[in-house]
XYZ file of C-alpha atoms in Angstrom:
587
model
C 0.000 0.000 0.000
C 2.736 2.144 0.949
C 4.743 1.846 -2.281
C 1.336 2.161 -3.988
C 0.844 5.779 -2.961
C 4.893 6.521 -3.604
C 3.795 5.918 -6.915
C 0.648 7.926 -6.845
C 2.115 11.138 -4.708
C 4.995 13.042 -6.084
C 7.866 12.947 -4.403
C 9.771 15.918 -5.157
C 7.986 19.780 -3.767
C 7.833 20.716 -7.346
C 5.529 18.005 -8.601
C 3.717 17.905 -5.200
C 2.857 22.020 -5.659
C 1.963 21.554 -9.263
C -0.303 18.355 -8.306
C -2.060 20.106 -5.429
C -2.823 23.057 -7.624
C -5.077 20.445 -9.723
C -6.693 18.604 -7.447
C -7.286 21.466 -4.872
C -8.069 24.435 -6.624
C -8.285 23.630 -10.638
C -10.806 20.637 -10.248
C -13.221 22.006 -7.054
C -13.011 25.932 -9.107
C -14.290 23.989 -12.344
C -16.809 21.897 -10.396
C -18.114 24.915 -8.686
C -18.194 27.079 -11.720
C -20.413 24.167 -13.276
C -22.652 24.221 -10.500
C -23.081 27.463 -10.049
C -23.838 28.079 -13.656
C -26.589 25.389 -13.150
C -27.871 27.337 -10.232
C -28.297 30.324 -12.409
C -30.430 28.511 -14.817
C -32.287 27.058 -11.763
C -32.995 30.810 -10.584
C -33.860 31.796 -14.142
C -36.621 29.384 -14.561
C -37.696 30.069 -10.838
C -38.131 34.016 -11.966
C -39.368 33.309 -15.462
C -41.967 30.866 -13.473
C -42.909 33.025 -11.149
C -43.506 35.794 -13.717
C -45.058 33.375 -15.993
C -47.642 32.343 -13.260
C -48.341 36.154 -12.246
C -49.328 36.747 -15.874
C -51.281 33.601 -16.119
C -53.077 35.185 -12.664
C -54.025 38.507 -14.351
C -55.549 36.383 -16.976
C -57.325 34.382 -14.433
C -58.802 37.892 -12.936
C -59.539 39.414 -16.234
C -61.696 36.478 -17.077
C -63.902 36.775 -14.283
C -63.586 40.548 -14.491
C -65.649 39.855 -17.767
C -67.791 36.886 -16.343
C -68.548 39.285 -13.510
C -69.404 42.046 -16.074
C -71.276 39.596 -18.484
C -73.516 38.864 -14.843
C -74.246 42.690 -14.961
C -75.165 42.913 -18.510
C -77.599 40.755 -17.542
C -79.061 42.053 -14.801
C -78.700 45.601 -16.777
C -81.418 43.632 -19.085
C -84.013 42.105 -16.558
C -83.804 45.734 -15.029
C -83.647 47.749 -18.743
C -87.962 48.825 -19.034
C -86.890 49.402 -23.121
C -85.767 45.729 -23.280
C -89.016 44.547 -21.243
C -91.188 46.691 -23.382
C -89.925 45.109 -26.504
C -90.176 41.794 -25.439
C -93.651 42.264 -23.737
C -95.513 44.120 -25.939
C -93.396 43.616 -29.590
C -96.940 44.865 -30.895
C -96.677 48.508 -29.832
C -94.237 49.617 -32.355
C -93.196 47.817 -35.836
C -90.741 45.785 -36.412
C -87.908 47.840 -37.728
C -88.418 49.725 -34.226
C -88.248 47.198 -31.997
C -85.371 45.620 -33.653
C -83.309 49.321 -33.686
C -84.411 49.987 -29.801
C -82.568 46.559 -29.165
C -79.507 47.205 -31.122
C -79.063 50.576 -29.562
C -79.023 48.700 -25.997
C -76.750 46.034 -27.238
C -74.520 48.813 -28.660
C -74.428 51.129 -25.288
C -73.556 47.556 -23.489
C -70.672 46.860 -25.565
C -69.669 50.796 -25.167
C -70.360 51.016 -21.855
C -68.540 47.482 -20.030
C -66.463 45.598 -22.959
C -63.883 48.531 -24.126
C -61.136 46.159 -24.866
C -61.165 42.082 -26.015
C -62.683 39.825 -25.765
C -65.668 40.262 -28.153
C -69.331 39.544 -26.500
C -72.015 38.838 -28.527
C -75.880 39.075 -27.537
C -78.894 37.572 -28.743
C -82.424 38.400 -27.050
C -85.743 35.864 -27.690
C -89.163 36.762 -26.774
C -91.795 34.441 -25.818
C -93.392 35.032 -29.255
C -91.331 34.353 -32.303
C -89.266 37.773 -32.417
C -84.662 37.318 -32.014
C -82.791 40.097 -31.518
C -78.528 40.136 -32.070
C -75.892 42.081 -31.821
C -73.885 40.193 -34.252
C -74.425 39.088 -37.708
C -75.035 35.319 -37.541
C -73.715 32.181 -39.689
C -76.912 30.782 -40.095
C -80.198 31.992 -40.184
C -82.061 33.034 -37.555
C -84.775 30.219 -36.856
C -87.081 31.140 -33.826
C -87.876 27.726 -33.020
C -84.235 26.189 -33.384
C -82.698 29.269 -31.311
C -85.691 28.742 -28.486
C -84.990 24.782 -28.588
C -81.246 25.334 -27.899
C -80.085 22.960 -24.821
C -79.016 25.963 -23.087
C -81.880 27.362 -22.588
C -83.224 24.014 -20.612
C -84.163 24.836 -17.571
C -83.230 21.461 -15.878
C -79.502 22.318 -16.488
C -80.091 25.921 -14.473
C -79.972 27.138 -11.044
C -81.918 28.879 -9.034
C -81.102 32.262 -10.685
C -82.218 30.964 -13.659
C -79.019 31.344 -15.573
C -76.116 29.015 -15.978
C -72.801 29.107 -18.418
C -72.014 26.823 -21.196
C -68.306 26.984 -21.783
C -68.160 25.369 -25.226
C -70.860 26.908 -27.011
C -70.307 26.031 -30.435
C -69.585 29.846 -32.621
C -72.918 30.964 -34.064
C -70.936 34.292 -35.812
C -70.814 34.974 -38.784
C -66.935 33.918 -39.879
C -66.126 37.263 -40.886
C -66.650 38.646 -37.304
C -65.569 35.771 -35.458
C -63.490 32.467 -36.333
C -63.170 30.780 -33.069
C -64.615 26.806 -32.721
C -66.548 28.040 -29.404
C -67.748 30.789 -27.220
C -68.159 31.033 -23.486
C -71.697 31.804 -23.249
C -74.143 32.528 -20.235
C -77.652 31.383 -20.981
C -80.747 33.153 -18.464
C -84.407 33.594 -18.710
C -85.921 37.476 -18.203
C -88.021 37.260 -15.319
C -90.567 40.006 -14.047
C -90.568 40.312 -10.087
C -93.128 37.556 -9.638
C -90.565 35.283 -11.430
C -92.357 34.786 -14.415
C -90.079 34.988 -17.818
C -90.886 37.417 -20.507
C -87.798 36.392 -22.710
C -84.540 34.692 -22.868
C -80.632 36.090 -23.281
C -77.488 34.647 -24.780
C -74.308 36.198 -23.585
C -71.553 35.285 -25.365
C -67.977 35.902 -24.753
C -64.976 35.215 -27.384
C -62.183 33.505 -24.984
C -60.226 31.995 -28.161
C -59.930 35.935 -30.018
C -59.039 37.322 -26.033
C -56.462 34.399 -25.525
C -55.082 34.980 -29.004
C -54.464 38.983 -28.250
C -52.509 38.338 -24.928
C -50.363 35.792 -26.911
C -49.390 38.731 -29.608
C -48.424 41.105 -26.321
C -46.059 38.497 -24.518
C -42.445 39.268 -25.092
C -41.680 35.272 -24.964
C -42.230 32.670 -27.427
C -44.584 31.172 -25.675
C -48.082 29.487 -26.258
C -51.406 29.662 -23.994
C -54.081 27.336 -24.270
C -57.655 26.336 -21.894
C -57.918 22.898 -20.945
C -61.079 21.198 -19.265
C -60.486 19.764 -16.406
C -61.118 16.740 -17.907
C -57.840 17.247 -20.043
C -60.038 18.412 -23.030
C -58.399 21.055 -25.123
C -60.609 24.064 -25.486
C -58.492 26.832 -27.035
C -55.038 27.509 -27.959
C -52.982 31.134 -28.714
C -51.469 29.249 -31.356
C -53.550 27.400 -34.155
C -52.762 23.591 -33.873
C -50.309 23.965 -31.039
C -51.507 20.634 -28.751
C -50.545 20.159 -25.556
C -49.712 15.970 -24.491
C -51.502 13.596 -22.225
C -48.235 13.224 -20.289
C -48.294 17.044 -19.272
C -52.100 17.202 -18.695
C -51.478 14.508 -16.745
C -49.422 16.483 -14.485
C -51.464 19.878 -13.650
C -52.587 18.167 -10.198
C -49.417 18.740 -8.943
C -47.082 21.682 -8.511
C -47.399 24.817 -10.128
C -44.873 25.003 -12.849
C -42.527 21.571 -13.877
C -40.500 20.893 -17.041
C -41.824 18.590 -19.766
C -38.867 17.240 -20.947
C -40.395 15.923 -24.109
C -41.489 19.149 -25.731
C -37.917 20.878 -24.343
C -40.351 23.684 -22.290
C -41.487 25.170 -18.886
C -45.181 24.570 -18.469
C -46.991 26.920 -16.007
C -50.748 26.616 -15.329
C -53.651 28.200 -12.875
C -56.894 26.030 -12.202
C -60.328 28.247 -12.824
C -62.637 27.043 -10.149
C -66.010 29.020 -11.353
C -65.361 27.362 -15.054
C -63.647 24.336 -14.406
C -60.691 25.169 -16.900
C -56.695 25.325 -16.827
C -55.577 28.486 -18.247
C -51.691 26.706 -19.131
C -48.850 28.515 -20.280
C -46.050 26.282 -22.164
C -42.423 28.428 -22.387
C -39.626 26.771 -24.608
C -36.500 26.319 -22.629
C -34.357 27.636 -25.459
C -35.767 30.826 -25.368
C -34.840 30.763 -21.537
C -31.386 30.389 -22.132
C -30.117 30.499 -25.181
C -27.982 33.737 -23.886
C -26.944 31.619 -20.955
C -25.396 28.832 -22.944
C -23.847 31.242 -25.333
C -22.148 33.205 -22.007
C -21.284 29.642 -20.743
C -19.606 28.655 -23.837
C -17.212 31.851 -24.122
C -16.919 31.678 -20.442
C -15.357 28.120 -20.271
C -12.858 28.245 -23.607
C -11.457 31.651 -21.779
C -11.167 29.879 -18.524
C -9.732 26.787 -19.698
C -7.240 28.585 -21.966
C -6.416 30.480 -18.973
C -6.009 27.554 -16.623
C -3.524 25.995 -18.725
C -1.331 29.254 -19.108
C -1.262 29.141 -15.796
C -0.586 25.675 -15.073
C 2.718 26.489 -16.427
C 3.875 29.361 -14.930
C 2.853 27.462 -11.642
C 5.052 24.559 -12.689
C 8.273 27.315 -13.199
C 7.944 28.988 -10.389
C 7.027 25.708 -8.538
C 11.176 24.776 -9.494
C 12.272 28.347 -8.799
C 10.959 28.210 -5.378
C 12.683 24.923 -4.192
C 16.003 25.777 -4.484
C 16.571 28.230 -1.589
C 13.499 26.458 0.023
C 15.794 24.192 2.361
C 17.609 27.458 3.531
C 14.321 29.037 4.796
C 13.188 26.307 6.461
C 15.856 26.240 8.709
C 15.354 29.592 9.257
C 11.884 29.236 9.924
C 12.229 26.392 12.573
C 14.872 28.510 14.763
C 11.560 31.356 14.724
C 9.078 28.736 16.238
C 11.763 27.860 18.381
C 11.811 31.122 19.744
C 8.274 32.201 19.876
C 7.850 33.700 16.669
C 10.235 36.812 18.621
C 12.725 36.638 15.945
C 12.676 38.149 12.162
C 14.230 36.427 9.482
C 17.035 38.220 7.340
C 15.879 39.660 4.066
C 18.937 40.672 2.667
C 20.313 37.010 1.961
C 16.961 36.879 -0.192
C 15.090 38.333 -3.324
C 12.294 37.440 -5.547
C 9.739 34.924 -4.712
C 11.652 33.439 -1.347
C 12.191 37.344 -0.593
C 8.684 38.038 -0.808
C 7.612 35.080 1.624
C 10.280 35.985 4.022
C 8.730 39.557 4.469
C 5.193 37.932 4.411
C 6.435 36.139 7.337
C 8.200 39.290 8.854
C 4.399 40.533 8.417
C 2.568 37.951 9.871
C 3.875 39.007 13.146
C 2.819 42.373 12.899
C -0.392 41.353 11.919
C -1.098 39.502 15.262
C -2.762 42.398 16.513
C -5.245 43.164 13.890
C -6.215 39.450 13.811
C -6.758 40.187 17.560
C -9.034 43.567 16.833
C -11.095 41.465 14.157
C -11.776 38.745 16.716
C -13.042 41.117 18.450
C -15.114 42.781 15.966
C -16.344 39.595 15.303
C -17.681 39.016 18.451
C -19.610 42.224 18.464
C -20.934 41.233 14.932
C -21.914 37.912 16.491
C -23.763 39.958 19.154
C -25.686 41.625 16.387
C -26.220 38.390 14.444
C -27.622 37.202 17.921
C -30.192 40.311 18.156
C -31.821 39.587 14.773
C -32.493 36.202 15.154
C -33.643 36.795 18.560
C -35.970 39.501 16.471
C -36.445 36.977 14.091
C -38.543 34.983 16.611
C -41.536 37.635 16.632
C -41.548 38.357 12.917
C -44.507 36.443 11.539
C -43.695 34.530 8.409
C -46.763 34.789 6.751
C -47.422 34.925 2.932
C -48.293 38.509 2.108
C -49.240 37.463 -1.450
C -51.891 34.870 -0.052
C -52.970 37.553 2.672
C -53.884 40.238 -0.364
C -55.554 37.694 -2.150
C -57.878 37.260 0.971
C -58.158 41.373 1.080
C -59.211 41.520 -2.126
C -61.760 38.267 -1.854
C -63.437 40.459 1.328
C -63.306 43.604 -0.857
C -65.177 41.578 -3.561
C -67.802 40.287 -1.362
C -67.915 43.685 0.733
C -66.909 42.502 4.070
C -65.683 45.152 5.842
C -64.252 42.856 8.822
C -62.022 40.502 7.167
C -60.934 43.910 4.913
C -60.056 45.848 7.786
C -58.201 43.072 9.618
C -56.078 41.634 6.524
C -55.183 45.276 6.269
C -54.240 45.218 10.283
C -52.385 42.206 9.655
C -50.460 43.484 6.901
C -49.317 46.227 8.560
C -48.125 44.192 10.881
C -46.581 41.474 8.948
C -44.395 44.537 6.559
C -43.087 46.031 9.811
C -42.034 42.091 10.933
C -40.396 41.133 8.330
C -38.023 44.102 7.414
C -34.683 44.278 9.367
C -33.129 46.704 7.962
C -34.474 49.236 11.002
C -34.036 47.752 14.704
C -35.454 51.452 16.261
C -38.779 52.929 14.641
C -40.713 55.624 16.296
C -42.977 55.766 18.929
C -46.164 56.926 16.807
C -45.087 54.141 14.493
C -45.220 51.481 17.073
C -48.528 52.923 18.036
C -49.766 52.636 14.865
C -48.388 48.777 14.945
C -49.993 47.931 17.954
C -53.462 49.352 17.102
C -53.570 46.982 14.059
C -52.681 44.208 16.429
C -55.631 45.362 18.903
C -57.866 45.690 16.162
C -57.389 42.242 15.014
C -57.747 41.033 18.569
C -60.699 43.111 19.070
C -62.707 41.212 16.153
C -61.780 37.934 17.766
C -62.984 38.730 21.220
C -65.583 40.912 19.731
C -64.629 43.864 21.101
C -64.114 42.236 24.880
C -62.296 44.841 25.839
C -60.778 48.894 24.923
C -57.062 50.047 24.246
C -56.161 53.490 25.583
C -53.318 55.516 24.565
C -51.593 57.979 26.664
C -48.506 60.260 25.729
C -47.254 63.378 25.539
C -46.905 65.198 21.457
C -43.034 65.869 22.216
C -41.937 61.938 22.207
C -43.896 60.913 18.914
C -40.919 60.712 17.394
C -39.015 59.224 20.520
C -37.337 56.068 19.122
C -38.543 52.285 20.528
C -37.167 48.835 19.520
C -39.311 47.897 17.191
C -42.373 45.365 17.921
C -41.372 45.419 21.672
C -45.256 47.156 22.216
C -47.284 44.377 20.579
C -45.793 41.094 22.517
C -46.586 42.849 25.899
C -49.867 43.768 24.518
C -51.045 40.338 23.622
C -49.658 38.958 26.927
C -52.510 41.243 28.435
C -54.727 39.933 26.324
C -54.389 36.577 26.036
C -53.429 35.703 30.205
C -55.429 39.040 31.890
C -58.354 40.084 29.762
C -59.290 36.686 27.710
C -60.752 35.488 30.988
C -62.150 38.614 32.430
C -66.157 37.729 32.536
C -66.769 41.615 32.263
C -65.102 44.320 30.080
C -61.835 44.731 29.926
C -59.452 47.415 29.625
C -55.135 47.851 28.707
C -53.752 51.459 28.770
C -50.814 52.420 27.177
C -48.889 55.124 29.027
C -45.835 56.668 27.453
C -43.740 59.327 29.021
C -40.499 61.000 29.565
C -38.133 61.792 32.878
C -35.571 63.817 32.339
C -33.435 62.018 29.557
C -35.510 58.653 30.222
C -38.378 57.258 28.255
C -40.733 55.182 30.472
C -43.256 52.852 28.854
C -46.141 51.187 30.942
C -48.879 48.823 29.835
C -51.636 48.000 32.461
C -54.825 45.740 32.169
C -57.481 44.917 34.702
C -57.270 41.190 33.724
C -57.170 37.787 36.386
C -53.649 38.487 37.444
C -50.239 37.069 37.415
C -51.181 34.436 40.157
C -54.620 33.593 38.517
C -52.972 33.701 35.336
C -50.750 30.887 36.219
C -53.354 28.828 37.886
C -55.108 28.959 34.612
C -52.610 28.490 31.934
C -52.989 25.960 29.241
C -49.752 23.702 28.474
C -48.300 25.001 25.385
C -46.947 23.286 22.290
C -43.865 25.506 22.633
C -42.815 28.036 24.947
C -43.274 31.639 25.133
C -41.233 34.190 23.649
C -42.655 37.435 24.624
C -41.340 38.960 27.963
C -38.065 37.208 27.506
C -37.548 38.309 24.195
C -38.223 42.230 24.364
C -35.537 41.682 27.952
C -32.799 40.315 25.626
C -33.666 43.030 23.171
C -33.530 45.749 25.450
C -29.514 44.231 26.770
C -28.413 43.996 23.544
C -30.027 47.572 22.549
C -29.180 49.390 25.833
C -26.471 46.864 27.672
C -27.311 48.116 31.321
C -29.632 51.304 30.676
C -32.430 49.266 29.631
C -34.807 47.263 32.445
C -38.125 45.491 31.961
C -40.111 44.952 34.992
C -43.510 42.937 35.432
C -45.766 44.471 38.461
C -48.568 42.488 39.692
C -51.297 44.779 41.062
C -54.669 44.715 43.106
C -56.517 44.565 39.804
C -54.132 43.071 36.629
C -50.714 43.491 35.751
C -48.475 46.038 35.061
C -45.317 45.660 32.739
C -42.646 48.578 32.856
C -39.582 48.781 30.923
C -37.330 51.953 30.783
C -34.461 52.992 27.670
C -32.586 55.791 27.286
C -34.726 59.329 25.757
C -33.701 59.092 21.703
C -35.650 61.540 19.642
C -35.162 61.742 15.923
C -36.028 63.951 13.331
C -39.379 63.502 11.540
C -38.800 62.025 7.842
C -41.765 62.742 5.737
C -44.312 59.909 4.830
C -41.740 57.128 4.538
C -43.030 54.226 6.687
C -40.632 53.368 9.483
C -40.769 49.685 9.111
C-alpha cells in the first residue's frame, strides 16, 4: 500500500505544488463554476416561473372581471324597461323599431362594459317568435331552433335561472368571429313575480381574447384552456396541442418541465369554469444567452487555466532551491516564539517576498486580535436579529392580499379591515433593515394588532393611549409594544367575565423614556393557575428583555408588576428623539 501511494504522490515539492494546484483548486473551481452556472439557470426558470404564473393570474382575474361584467349585462337587461317593453308588448311599435331599440341597448352595453377584447355577442328571444342580435349570424335566424337550444333548458339551471355553457359552439358569422366556441351565459328574463318574458345569450370570445394576450407576450410562448377533464378548449397558437403526459401532471405543482417538448409549463386552475388556463415556455428561449455566455466563459477559462498551469510549474522549481535554507530559518523562529525576524537581505524574488510575508505575519497579530473582536460584536448583532427573528410572523403577504381583495369583492368590511391590520403588521415584521422605529409608528403597529384582537374577542375589551406630542418621534425597539400587549390579552383580559381594559402610558423623565402597559385582567397568580400547556414556549417577555440588553447593555430594564386589579409591565431605555422624515413608513 505504501509503495502504492509513492507511486501515486509526487515525491519531489515541485511536482507535489503543481499536483495540489489540480486537485485542490483547478478541479473544485471547475466543479463549482459548473454548479453554479446550473444554479443560475435554476434561478432563471424560478423568476421566469414566477412571472409566468403572475401573468397567467391577471388572466385568471380578467376572465372573471368579464364573467362578472357579463352577470351585470344581464341584470342591466331584466332591469332595462326598453328591453321589457320590446319583449312584452313587440306589438306597440313595428318591427324595424323594436329591432333598432334593441340594437341601440346592445350597442351602449358593448360601449359602456367591454372597451377592450374579448368580443361579446348578444342575442335576445321573446316568448313570441321575435330574435334580436348584436352580431351578424352564420346561419339563419330560426325562432324555433334558437328557443330549442339545450341551453336554454331549464333542468340544467340554477336557481337564478341562468347558468354558463363553456363550449358553445360559434354561431358568428366567420367574418366577425373564427373561433370553434364561445363562453356563453344562458338566463331567462323574469318580471318580479318570477315569471319569464324572454330569454338572453351572452356570449364571450375567450379563443380571439387568448389569441391577443399571446401577440403582447415578449416570450415565445403558447397559452391554451384545458377542461379539467384534459379536453383542449383553445389555444394562442392554431394547432399547437398540448400531451396527455403534461395534462397529466397539472394536479401537482405549479410550474414543472416537460422534458419531451424541451419547455417550462406553467398553469392556474379556474374554479367558477372548471378550466386550466396553461402557459407552455420553450427552454431555449430561456437560455439560449446563458449557454452562449457559458460557452465563451469556459474556452477563456480553460485557456487560462492551462497558461497558468505552467507558470505554476516554473515557479514551482524556482521556489525549491533556496526552500531548504528558509526552512531552517523558519524552525529557529518557532523555536523562539515567533520573537525573531528572518534576514531579508540574503533573499530576493519569490523566497524574498515570503520571508517579508512572514516578517508581516507578526505584525499582523494584533489586527487578527481587533477582528476577533469585531467579530464578536458582529456575532452579538447576528444574535439580536435572530432573537428579532422569533416575533416576525412569516406569513405569505401574497396569499394575505388575495384574501383582502376576496373580502373587498364580497364587501366585508371585517375581514378587509383586519387583513389590512395584519399586513401592517406582517411589513413592519419582516423588514430588518431598522431595529429602532418611532414611537407613533409602534402605536400605529400595535393598534392593528388590537384591532385584530378586538374582532376575535368581539370587542371584549378597549385600548387606551396615553402620551405626551413631544416623544412621537421618541425612538422604541421595534415590535417590543405588541408582545406585551397580547400577553394582556391573552393571560389578563381573555378570561375577564366583564369588560376589559389595557392602557398604554408613554412618558419622559428627564433624559428617560418610560413605557407602561396595564390591564385589569385575572392576574399574574390567577394567570398561572389557569394556563394551558403550550406546544412551545413563550417568547414574549423574555424576548423584548434580551432586546432591550443587547439595545441598551445596562440602561435598559423590563419589569412585570402584579397589582390589586391586573398586571403592570414597565420597561425603561434611554430618551432618543429623531427627526421627523416625511411619509416614509418606518418599518
Amino acid at each position: 500500500m505504501s509503495k502504492l501511494l509513492r507511486i501515486l504522490i509526487p515525491q519531489k515539492l515541485k511536482y507535489r505544488l503543481f499536483t495540489a494546484f489540480v486537485c485542490l483548486i483547478l478541479l473544485p473551481f471547475s466543479a463549482l463554476n459548473i454548479y453554479n452556472y446550473q444554479r443560475i439557470e435554476t434561478l432563471v426558470q424560478k423568476k421566469i416561473s414566477q412571472q409566468s404564473h403572475y401573468q397567467l393570474e391577471q388572466m385568471y382575474r380578467t376572465l372573471e372581471d368579464q364573467i362578472s361584467i357579463a352577470f351585470k349585462t344581464l341584470l342591466f337587461l331584466k332591469q332595462d324597461d326598453t328591453v321589457k317593453s320590446v319583449l312584452l308588448h313587440p306589438e306597440q311599435r313595428n318591427e324595424l323599431e323594436n329591432k333598432r331599440l334593441m340594437e341601440n341597448i346592445f350597442k351602449n352595453l358593448n360601449n359602456s362594459f367591454f372597451l377592450y377584447n374579448p368580443s361579446v355577442y348578444f342575442m335576445i328571444l321573446d316568448l313570441t317568435e321575435s330574435a334580436y342580435t348584436s352580431y351578424p349570424p352564420k346561419d339563419s335566424l330560426i325562432y324555433s331552433d334558437l328557443r330549442g337550444n339545450p341551453g336554454f333548458d331549464r333542468g340544467q339551471m340554477n336557481t337564478g335561472s341562468y347558468h354558463w355553457v363553456p363550449n358553445d359552439t360559434n354561431y358568428v358569422l366567420r367574418d366577425v368571429s373564427t373561433s370553434a366556441y364561445l363562453l356563453s351565459l344562458y338566463a331567462y328574463l323574469e318580471d318580479t313575480r318570477n315569471k319569464p318574458y324572454g330569454m338572453a345569450r351572452i356570449s364571450i370570445d375567450y379563443t380571439y381574447w387568448l389569441r391577443s394576450i399571446h401577440k403582447q407576450s415578449d416570450l415565445e410562448q403558447q397559452y391554451f384552456l384545458i377542461t379539467r377533464s384534459g379536453e383542449d378548449i383553445s389555444q394562442s397558437v392554431p394547432g399547437s396541442l398540448l400531451s396527455a403526459k403534461v395534462k397529466a401532471g397539472f394536479a401537482g405543482q405549479q410550474y414543472f418541465i416537460d422534458k419531451d417538448s424541451n419547455s417550462l409549463i406553467n398553469y392556474i386552475y379556474v374554479e367558477s369554469l372548471d378550466w386550466y388556463i396553461v402557459n407552455r415556455i420553450p427552454l431555449s428561449v430561456l437560455f439560449v444567452e446563458i449557454e452562449g455566455l457559458k460557452q465563451q466563459y469556459f474556452i477563456t477559462f480553460f485557456v487560462l487555466t492551462a497558461i497558468f498551469l505552467m507558470m505554476t510549474f516554473v515557479i514551482a522549481t524556482t521556489i525549491t532551491r533556496p526552500l531548504s535554507h528558509l526552512q531552517n530559518k523558519m524552525k529557529a523562529a518557532v523555536q523562539k516564539s515567533l520573537k525573531i525576524r528572518l534576514p531579508e537581505h540574503k533573499f530576493s524574488g519569490e523566497i524574498l517576498d515570503l520571508t517579508r510575508t512572514f516578517n508581516t505575519m507578526l505584525d499582523d497579530t494584533h489586527l487578527l486580535i481587533q477582528k476577533l473582536k469585531a467579530e464578536e460584536r458582529q456575532k452579538e448583532a447576528v444574535h439580536f436579529q435572530m432573537l428579532l427573528a422569533q416575533t416576525n410572523p412569516h406569513f405569505l403577504l401574497n396569499t394575505l392580499n388575495t384574501i383582502k381583495w376576496i373580502a373587498i369583492r364580497e364587501h366585508n368590511e371585517d375581514i378587509t379591515n383586519m387583513t389590512l391590520s395584519l399586513g401592517k403588521l406582517l411589513e413592519a415584521s419582516l423588514n430588518t433593515d431598522k431595529d429602532l422605529i418611532h414611537l407613533k409608528d409602534e402605536i400605529e403597529l400595535v393598534e392593528a394588532y388590537v384591532h385584530i384582537q378586538q374582532v376575535r374577542y368581539a370587542h371584549k375589551f378597549e385600548l387606551t393611549t396615553r402620551y405626551d406630542e413631544d416623544i412621537l418621534y421618541a425612538l422604541v425597539p421595534k415590535l417590543s409594544l405588541q408582545p406585551l400587549v397580547e400577553n394582556a390579552i391573552i393571560h389578563g383580559i381573555s378570561r375577564l367575565p366583564g369588560k376589559g381594559l389595557i392602557e398604554l402610558i408613554v412618558h419622559r423623565e428627564e433624559h428617560r423614556l418610560i413605557v407602561e402597559i396595564r390591564d385589569n385582567g385575572a392576574g399574574m397568580e390567577q394567570a398561572r393557575m389557569n394556563k394551558a400547556p403550550r406546544k412551545r414556549p413563550g417568547i414574549g417577555l423574555s424576548n423584548i428583555q434580551e432586546r432591550l440588553r443587547l439595545l441598551y447593555r445596562e440602561e435598559g430594564t423590563l419589569e412585570v408588576l402584579s397589582t390589586g386589579e391586573g398586571v403592570t409591565v414597565r420597561f425603561t431605555i434611554p430618551l432618543l428623539l429623531s427627526t421627523p422624515y416625511g411619509n416614509e413608513h418606518p418599518a
